[in-house]
Coordinates of C-alpha atoms in Angstrom, one line a residue:
Chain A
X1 CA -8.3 -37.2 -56.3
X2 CA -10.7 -37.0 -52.7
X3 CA -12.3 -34.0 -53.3
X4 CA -13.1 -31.6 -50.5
X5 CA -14.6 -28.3 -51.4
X6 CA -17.3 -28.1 -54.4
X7 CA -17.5 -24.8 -56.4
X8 CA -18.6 -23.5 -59.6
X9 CA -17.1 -20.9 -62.5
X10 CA -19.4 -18.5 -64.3
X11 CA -18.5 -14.6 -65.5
X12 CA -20.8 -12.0 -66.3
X13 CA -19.1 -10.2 -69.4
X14 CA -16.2 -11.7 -68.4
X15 CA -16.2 -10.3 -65.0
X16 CA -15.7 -14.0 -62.9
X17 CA -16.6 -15.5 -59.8
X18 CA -16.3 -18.8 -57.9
X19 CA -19.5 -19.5 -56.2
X20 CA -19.9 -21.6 -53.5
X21 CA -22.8 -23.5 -52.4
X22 CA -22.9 -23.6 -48.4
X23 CA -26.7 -22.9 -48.1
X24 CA -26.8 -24.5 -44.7
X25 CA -23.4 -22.0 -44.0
X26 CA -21.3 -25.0 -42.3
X27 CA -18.1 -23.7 -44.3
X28 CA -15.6 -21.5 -42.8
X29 CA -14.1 -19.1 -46.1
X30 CA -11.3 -17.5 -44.8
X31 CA -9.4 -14.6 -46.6
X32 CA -6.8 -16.9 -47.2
X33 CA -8.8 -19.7 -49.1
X34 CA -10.8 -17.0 -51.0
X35 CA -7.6 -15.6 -52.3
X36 CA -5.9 -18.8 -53.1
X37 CA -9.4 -20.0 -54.7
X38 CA -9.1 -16.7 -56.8
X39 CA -5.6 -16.6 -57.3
X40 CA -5.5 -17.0 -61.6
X41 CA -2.2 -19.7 -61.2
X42 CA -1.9 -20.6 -58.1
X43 CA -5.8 -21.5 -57.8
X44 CA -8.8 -21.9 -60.3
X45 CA -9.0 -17.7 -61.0
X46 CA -11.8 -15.5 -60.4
X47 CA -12.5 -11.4 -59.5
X48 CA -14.5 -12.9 -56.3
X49 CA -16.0 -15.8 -54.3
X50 CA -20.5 -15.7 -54.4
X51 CA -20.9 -18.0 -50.9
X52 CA -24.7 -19.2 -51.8
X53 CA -26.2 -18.9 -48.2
X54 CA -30.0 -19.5 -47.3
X55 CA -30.6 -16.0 -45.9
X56 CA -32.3 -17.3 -42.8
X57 CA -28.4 -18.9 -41.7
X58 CA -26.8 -15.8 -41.9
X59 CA -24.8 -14.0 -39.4
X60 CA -25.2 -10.5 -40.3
X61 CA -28.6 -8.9 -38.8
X62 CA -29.1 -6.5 -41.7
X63 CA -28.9 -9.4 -44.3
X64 CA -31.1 -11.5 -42.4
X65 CA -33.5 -9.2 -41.8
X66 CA -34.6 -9.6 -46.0
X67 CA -35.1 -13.3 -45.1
X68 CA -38.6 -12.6 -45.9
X69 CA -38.0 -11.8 -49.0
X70 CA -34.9 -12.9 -50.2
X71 CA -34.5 -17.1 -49.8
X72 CA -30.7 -16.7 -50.6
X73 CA -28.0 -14.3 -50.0
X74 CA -25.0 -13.7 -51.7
X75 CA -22.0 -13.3 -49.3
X76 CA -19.9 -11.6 -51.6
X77 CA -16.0 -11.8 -51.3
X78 CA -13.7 -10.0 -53.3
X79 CA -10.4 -11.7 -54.9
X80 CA -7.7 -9.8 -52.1
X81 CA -10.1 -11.8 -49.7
X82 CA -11.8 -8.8 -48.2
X83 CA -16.4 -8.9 -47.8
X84 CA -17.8 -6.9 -50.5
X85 CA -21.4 -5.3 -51.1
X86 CA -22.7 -6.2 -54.1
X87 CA -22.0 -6.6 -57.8
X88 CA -23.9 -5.7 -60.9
X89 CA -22.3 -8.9 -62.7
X90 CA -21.9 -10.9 -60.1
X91 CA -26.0 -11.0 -58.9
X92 CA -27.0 -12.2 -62.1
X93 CA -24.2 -14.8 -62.1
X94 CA -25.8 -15.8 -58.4
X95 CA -29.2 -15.7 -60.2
X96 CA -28.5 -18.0 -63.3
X97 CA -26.8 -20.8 -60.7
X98 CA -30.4 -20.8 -58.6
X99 CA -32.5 -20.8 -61.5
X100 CA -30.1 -23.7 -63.2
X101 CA -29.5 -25.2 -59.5
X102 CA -33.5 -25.4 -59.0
X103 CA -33.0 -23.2 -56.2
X104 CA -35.2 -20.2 -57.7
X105 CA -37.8 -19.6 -60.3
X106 CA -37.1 -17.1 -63.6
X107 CA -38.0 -14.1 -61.3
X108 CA -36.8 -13.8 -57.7
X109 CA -34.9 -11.7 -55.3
X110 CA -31.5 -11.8 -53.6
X111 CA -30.4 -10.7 -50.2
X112 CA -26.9 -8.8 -50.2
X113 CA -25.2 -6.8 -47.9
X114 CA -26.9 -3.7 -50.3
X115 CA -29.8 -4.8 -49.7
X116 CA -32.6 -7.6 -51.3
X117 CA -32.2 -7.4 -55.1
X118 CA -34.8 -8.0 -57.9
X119 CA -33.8 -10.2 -60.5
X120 CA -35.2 -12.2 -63.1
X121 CA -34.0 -14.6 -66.5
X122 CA -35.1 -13.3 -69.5
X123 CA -34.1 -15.2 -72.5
X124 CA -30.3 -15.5 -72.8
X125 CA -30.2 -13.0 -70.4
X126 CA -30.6 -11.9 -66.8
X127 CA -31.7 -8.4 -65.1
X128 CA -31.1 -7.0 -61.8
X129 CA -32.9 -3.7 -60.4
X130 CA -30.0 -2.1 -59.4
X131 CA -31.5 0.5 -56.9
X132 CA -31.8 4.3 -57.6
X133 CA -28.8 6.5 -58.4
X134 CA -27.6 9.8 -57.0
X135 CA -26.1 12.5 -59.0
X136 CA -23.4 13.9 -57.2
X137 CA -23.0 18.0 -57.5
X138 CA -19.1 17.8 -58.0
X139 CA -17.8 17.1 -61.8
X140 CA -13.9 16.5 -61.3
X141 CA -11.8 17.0 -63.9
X142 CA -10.1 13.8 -64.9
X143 CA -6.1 13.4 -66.3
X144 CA -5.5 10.3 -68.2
X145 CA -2.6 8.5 -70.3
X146 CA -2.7 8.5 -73.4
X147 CA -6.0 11.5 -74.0
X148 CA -4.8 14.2 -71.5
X149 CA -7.0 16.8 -68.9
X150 CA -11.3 16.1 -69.0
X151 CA -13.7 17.6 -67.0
X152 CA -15.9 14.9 -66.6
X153 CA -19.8 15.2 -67.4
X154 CA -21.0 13.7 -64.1
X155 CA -19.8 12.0 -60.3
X156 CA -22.5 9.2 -59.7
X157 CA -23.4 7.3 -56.8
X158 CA -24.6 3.8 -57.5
X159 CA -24.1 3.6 -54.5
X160 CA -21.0 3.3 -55.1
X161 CA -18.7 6.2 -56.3
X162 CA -18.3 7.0 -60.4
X163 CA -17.2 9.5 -61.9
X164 CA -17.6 9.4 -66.0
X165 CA -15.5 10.7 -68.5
X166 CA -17.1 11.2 -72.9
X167 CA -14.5 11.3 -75.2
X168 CA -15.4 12.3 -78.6
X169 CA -14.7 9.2 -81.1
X170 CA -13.7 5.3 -80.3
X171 CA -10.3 6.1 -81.7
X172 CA -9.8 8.3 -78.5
X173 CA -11.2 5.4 -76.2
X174 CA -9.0 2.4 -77.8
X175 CA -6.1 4.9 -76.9
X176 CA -6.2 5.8 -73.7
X177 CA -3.6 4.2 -71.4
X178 CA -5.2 2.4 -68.2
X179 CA -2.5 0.8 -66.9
X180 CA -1.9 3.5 -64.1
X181 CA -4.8 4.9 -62.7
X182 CA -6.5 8.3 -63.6
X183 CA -5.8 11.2 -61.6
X184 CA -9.1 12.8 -60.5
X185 CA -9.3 16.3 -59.4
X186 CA -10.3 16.7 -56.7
X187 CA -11.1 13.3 -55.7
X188 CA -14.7 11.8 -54.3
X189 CA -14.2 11.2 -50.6
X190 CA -14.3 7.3 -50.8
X191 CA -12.2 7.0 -54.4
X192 CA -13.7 6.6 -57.6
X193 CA -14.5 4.2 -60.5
X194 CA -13.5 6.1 -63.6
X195 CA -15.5 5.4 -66.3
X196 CA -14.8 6.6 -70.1
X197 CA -17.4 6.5 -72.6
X198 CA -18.3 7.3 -76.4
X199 CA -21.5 7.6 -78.2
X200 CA -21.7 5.1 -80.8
X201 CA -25.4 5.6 -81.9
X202 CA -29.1 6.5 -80.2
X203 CA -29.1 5.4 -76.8
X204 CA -25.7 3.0 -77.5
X205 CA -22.2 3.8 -75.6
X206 CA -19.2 2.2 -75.7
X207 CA -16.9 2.1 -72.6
X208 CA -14.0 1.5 -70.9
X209 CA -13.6 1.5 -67.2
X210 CA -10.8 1.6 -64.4
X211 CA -11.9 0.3 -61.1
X212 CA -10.5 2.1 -57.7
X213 CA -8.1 -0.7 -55.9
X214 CA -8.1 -2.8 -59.3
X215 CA -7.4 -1.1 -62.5
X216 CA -8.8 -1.6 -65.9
X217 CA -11.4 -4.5 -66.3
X218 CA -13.3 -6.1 -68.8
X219 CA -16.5 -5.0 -67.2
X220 CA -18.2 -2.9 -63.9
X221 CA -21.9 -3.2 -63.6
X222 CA -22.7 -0.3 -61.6
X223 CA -20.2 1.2 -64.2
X224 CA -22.4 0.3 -66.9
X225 CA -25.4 2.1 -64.9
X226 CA -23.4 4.9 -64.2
X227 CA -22.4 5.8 -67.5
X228 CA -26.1 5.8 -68.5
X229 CA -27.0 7.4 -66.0
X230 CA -24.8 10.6 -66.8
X231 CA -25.4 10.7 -70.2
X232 CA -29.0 10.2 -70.8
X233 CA -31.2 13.2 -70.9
X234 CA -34.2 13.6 -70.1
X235 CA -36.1 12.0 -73.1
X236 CA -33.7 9.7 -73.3
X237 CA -33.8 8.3 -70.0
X238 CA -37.2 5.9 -70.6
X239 CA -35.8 3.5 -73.4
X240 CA -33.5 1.1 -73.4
X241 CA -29.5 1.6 -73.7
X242 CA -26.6 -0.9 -74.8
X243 CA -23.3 -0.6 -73.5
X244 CA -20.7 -2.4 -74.8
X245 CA -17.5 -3.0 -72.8
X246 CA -14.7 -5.1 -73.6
X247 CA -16.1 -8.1 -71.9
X248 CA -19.4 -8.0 -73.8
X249 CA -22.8 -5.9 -73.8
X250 CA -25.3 -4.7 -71.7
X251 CA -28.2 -3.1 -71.5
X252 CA -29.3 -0.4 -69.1
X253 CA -33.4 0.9 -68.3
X254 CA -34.9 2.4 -65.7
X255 CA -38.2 1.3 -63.4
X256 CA -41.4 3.5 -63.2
X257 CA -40.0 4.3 -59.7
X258 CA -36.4 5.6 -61.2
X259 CA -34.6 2.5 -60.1
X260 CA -31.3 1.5 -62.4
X261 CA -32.2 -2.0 -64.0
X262 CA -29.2 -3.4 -65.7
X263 CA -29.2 -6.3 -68.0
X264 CA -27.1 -9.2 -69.3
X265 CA -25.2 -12.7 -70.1
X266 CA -24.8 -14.8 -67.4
X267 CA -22.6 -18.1 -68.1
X268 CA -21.8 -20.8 -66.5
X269 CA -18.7 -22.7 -67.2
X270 CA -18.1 -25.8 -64.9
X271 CA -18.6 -27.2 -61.6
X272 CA -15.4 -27.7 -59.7
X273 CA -14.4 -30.7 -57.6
X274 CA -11.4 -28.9 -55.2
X275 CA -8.4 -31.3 -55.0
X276 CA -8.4 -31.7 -50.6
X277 CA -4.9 -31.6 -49.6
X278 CA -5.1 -28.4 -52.2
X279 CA -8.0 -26.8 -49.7
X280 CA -5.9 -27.8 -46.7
X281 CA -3.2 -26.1 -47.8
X282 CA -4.7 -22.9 -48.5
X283 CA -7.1 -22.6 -45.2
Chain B
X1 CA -25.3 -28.3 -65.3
X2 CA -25.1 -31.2 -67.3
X3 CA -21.1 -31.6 -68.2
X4 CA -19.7 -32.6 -71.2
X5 CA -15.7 -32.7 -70.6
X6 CA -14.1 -33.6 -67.4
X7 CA -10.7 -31.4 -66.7
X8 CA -7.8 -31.6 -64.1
X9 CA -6.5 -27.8 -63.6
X10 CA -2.9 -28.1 -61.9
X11 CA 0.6 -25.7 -61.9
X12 CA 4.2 -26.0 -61.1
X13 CA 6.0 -22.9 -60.0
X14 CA 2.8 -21.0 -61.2
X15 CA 2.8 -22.1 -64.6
X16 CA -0.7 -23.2 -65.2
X17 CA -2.3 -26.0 -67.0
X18 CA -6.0 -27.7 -67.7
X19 CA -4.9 -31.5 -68.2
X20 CA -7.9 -32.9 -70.4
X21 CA -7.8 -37.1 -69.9
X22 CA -8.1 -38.6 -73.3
X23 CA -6.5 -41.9 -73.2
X24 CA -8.3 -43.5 -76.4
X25 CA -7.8 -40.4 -78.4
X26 CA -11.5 -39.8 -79.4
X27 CA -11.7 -35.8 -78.5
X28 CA -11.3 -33.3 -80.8
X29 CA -9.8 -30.4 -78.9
X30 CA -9.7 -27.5 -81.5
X31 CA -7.8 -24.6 -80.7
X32 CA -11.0 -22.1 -80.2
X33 CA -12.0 -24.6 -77.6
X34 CA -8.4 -24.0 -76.1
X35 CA -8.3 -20.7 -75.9
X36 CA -11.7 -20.8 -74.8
X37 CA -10.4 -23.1 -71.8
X38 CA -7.3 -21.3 -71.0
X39 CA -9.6 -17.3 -71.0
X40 CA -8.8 -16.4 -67.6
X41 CA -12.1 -14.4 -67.4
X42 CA -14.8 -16.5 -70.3
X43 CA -13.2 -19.8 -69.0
X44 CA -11.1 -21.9 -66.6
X45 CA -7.3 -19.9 -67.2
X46 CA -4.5 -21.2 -67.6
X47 CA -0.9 -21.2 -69.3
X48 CA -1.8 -24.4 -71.9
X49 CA -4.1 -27.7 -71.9
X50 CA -2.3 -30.8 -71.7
X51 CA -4.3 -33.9 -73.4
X52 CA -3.5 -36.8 -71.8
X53 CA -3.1 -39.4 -74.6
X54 CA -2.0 -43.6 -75.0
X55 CA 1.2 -42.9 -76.9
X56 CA 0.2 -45.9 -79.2
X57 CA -3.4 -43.9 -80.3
X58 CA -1.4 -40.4 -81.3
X59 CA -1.8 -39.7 -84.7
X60 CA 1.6 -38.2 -85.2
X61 CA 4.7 -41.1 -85.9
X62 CA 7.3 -39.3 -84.5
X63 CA 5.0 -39.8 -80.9
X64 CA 3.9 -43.0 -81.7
X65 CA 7.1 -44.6 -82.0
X66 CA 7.6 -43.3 -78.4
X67 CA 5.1 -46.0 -77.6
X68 CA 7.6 -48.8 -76.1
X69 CA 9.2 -46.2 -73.8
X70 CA 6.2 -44.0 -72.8
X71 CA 2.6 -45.2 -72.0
X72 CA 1.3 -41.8 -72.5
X73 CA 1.8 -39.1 -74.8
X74 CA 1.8 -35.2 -73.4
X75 CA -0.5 -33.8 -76.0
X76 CA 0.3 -29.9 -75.3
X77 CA -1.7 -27.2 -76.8
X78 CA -0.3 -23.5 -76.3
X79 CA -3.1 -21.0 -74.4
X80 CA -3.7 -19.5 -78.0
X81 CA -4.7 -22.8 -79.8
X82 CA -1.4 -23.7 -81.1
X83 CA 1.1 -26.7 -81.0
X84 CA 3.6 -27.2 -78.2
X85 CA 7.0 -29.7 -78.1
X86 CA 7.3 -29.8 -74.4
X87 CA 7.1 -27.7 -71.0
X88 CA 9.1 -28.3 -68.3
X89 CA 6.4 -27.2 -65.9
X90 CA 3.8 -28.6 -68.0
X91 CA 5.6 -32.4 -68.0
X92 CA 5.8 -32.6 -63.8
X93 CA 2.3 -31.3 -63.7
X94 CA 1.6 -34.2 -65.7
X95 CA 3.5 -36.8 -64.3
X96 CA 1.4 -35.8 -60.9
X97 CA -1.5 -36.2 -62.7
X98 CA -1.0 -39.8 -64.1
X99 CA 0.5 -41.0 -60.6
X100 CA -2.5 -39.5 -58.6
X101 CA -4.9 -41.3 -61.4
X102 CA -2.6 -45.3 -60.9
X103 CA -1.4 -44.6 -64.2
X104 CA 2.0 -44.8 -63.8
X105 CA 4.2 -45.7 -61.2
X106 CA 6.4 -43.2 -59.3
X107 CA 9.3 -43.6 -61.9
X108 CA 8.3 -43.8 -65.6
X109 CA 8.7 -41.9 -68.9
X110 CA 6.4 -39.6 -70.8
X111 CA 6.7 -39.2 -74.5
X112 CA 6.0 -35.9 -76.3
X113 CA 6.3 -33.8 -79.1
X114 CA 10.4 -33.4 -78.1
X115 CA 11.1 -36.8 -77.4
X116 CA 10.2 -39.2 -74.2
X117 CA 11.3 -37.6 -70.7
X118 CA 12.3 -39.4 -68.1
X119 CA 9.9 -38.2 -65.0
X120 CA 10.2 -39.4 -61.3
X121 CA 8.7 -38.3 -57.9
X122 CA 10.6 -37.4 -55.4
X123 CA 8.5 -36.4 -51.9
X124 CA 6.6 -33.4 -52.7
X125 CA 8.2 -32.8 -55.9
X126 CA 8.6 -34.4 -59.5
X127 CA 11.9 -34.5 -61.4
X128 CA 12.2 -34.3 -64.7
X129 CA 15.2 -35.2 -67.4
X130 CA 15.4 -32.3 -70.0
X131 CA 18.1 -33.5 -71.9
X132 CA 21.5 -32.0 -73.4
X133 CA 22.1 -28.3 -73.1
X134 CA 23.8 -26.6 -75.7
X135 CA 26.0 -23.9 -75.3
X136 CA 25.7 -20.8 -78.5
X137 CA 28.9 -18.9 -79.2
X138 CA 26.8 -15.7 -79.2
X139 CA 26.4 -13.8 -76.6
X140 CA 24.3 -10.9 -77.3
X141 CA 24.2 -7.8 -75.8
X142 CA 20.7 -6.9 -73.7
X143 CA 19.0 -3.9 -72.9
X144 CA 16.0 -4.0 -70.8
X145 CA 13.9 -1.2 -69.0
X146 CA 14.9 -0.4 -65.6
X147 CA 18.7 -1.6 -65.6
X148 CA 20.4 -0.6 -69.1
X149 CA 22.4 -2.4 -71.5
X150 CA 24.4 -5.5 -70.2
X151 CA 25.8 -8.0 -72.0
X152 CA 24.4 -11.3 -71.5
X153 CA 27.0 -14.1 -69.8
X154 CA 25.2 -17.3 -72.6
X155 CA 23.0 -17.7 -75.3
X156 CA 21.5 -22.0 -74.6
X157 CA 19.2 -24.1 -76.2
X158 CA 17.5 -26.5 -74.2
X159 CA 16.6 -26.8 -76.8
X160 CA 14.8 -23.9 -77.1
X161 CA 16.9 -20.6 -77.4
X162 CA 17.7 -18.7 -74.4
X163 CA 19.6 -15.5 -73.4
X164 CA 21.2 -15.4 -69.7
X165 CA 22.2 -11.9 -68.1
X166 CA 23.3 -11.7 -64.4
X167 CA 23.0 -8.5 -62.4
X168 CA 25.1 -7.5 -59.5
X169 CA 22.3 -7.3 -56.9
X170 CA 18.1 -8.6 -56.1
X171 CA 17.6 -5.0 -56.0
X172 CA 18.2 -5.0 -59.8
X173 CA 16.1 -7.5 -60.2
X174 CA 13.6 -6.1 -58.6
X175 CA 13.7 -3.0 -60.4
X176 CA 13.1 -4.6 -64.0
X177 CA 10.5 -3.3 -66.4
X178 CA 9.8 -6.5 -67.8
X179 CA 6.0 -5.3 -69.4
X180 CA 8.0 -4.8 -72.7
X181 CA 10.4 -7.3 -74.3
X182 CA 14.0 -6.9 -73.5
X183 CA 16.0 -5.9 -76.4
X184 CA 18.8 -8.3 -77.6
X185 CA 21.3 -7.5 -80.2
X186 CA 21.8 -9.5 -82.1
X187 CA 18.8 -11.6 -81.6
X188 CA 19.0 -15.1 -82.1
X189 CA 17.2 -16.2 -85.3
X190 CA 13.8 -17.6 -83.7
X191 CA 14.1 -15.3 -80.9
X192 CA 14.5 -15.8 -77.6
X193 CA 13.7 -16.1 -73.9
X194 CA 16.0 -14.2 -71.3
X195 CA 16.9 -14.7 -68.0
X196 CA 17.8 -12.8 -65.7
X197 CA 19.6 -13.7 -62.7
X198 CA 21.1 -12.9 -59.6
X199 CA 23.5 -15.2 -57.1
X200 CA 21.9 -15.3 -53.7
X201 CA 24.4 -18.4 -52.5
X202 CA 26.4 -21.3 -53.3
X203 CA 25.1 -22.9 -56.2
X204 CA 21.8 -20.4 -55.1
X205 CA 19.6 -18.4 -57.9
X206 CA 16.7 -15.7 -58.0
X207 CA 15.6 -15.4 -61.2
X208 CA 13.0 -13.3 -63.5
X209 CA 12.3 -14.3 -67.1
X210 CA 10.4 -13.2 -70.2
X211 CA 9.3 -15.4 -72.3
X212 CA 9.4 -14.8 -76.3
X213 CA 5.7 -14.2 -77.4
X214 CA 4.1 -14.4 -73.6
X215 CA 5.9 -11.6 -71.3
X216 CA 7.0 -11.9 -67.8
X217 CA 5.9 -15.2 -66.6
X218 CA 5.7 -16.7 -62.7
X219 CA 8.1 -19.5 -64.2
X220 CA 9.8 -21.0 -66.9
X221 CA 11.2 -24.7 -66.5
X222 CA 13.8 -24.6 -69.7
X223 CA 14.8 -21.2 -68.7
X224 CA 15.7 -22.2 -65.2
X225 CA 17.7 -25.3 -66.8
X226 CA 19.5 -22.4 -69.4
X227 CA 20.2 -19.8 -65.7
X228 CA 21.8 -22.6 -64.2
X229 CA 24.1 -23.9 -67.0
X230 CA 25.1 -20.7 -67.9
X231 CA 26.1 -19.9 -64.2
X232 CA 27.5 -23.0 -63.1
X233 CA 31.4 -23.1 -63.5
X234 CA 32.8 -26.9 -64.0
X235 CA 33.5 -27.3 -60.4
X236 CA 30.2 -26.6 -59.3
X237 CA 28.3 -28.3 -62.4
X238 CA 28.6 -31.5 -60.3
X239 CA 26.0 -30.7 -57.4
X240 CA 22.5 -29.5 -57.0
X241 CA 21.3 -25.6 -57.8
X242 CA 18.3 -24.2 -56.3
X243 CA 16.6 -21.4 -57.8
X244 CA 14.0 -19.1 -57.0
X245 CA 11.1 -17.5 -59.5
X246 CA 8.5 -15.1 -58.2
X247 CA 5.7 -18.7 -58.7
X248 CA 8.6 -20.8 -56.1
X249 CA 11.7 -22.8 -56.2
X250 CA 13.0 -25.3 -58.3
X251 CA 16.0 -27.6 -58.7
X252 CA 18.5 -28.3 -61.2
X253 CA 21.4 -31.3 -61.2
X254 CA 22.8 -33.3 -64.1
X255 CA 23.2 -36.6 -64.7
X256 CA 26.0 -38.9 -65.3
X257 CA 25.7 -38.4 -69.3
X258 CA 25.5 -34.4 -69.0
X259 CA 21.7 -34.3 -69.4
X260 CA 19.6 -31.1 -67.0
X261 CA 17.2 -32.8 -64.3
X262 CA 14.6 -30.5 -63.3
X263 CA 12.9 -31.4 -59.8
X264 CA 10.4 -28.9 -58.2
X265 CA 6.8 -28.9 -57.3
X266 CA 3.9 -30.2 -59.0
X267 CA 0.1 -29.2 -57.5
X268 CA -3.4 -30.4 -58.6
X269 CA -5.7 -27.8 -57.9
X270 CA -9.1 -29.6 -58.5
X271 CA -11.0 -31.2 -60.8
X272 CA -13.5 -29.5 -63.3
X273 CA -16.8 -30.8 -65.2
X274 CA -17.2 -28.4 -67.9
X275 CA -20.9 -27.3 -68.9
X276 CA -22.5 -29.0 -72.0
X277 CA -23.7 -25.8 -72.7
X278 CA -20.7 -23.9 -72.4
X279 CA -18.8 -26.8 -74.2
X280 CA -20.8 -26.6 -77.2
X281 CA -20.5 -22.5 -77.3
X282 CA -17.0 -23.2 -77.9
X283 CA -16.0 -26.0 -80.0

């Protein structure tokens, strides 16, 4: 087999991505090899392609203006081939590949079209400052299979839109039906994450979550943060929380300055030699 | 990443497979570390892992006496750990695999759990000898979400059982609720997969199957073999069917002696080293 194209598979509780190490950004990643590359039969399977880019040799101004700051950048693309943000999972997955790759010590930062991100390795795990959140003032209510009509306890911005859901006992949770999407009434502007959550002891939540565009998943960082960030009062809101989600567990804090820091497992599975008549026939 | 296991990750028609090259037999590839490998999200993904084996070091006689035949044994593994016979898919993915590596010439055999299959390539795709169908005297009623009842037009083993129902239009088959199991009455006594089908030309099939135990899959290669025989009247059992499932288009002829040749595609998708770390989290 000539190989033409090397990647590599990690997942962040079990959310997955295909990075890509171009830090010189020679390759061309069209939407068409990023959705192959992600495509779970057709491909090797992932929720997104990390391209790992020195941020000096990129081609947006705003990302490589945190050059200074930021040696690398994650070029974030999402599995339907369209340029993403930034992910909660995906950022520490990009941060365990430079620490294991040499690239980056224990503690670092990483440039992302959301902005230069904190991170750093701490045992098994890895944390990411995840920026501040916003509180929005609306509270939707929220229709879903399988539980019925909730108003919901809080929208947050993270910065991306949540809006969060407590259900009284896991029973309810394991129940709902999150095959179609929630209907939330009346809707953010830019869609919504919906994320349902029950209190399973101090400062501990359970939760499911349905991503707008995708449907349920095994895990949403800023989803994680989210939930916290709703349900935390005020004394509650200096220690440390666990959530678990169906892909694993996470833990949630906050900096002196208010910013969200959200940590977790970061695994990486394999490298990935790509077969090169299978990359020419998917550019 | 230092690796520990070296992996081929290839599909025919969209039915998935992580081919593990074992020739002397000296892995021991439990079933966690199988469904660990074939996790979409905490591993690789795909449908089943395929050890590629010398016939002569299997450990199971009714393989080993394949030996004069077939120079290597298809060692198939099920994606939740258990023990397969043989995958039509699966066996052209794997005949790819040991022509791409100069283990075998373009025209050779491969023994497995159902007895040696004779494999050859053919251009772009791989042709495979399934052997005798056989034709049940049921023929079981079906009822199935989105069309009704309809009695099925053959119950075939091939040799696995399978359930055949034609509908009048693609519309109908597009229309199919396949996320819950068709009902057959009677079933067949180890269950079944159905097919359904519609004619979209001479000796021309689109086709949509659920497969007992899995769901809706992108392709099945016995149930293609069952559409076809169950379709074809005697005049036309003589030339060469194509059919069409939502993962791409296969072929189906028969040979002098009445056996099912299956030619389609066979793709290798790239080569994986699998983390020492990750390995050992798994065995």
């Amino acid at each position: 087999m000539k190989h033409s194209l090397r990647a590599i598979k990690g997942h962040g509780t079990e959310n997955d991505f295909i990075l890509i190490p171009d830090l010189d950004a020679v390759l061309s990643l069209s939407p068409e090899l990023v959705r192959a590359l992600c495509d779970r039969h057709r491909g090797i399977g992932a929720d997104g392609v990390l391209r790992v880019v020195r941020t000096e040799r990129a081609t947006e101004p705003d990302v490589r203006a945190q050059a200074d700051e930021a040696e690398f950048f994650m070029d974030y693309h999402n599995a339907d081939g369209s340029i993403a943000e930034m992910c909660g999972n995906g950022v520490r997955v990009f941060a365990r590949y430079l620490h294991q790759a040499g690239l980056a010590p224990e503690q670092t930062s990483i440039a992302t079209r959301g902005g230069s991100k904190a991170v750093e390795s701490i045992g098994e795990d890895i944390s990411v400052d995840m920026g501040p959140s916003t509180i929005r003032r609306e509270r939707p209510m929220v229709s879903v299979g399988g539980y019925g009509d909730s108003p919901s306890i809080a929208a947050i911005d993270m910065p991306n839109p949540h809006v969060v859901v407590e259900l009284p006992d896991e029973a309810s949770l394991s129940a709902l039906d999150l095959c179609r999407p929630p209907l939330v009434q009346p809707p953010l502007p830019d869609g919504q994450n919906v994320e349902f959550i029950v209190r399973t002891g101090p400062r501990r939540l359970r939760m499911r979550v349905h991503e707008r565009g995708v449907g349920e998943t095994r895990s949403c960082g800023t989803g994680i943060c989210a939930a916290v960030v709703a349900i935390a009062d005020p004394a509650e809101a200096t220690g440390e929380w666990e959530v678990d989600v169906p892909g694993g567990r996470c833990r949630v804090s906050w900096t002196a300055t208010g910013s969200v820091v959200l940590s977790g497992p970061a695994v990486l599975v394999g490298e990935v030699d790509l077969d090169e008549d299978w990359v020419a026939a998917h550019r």
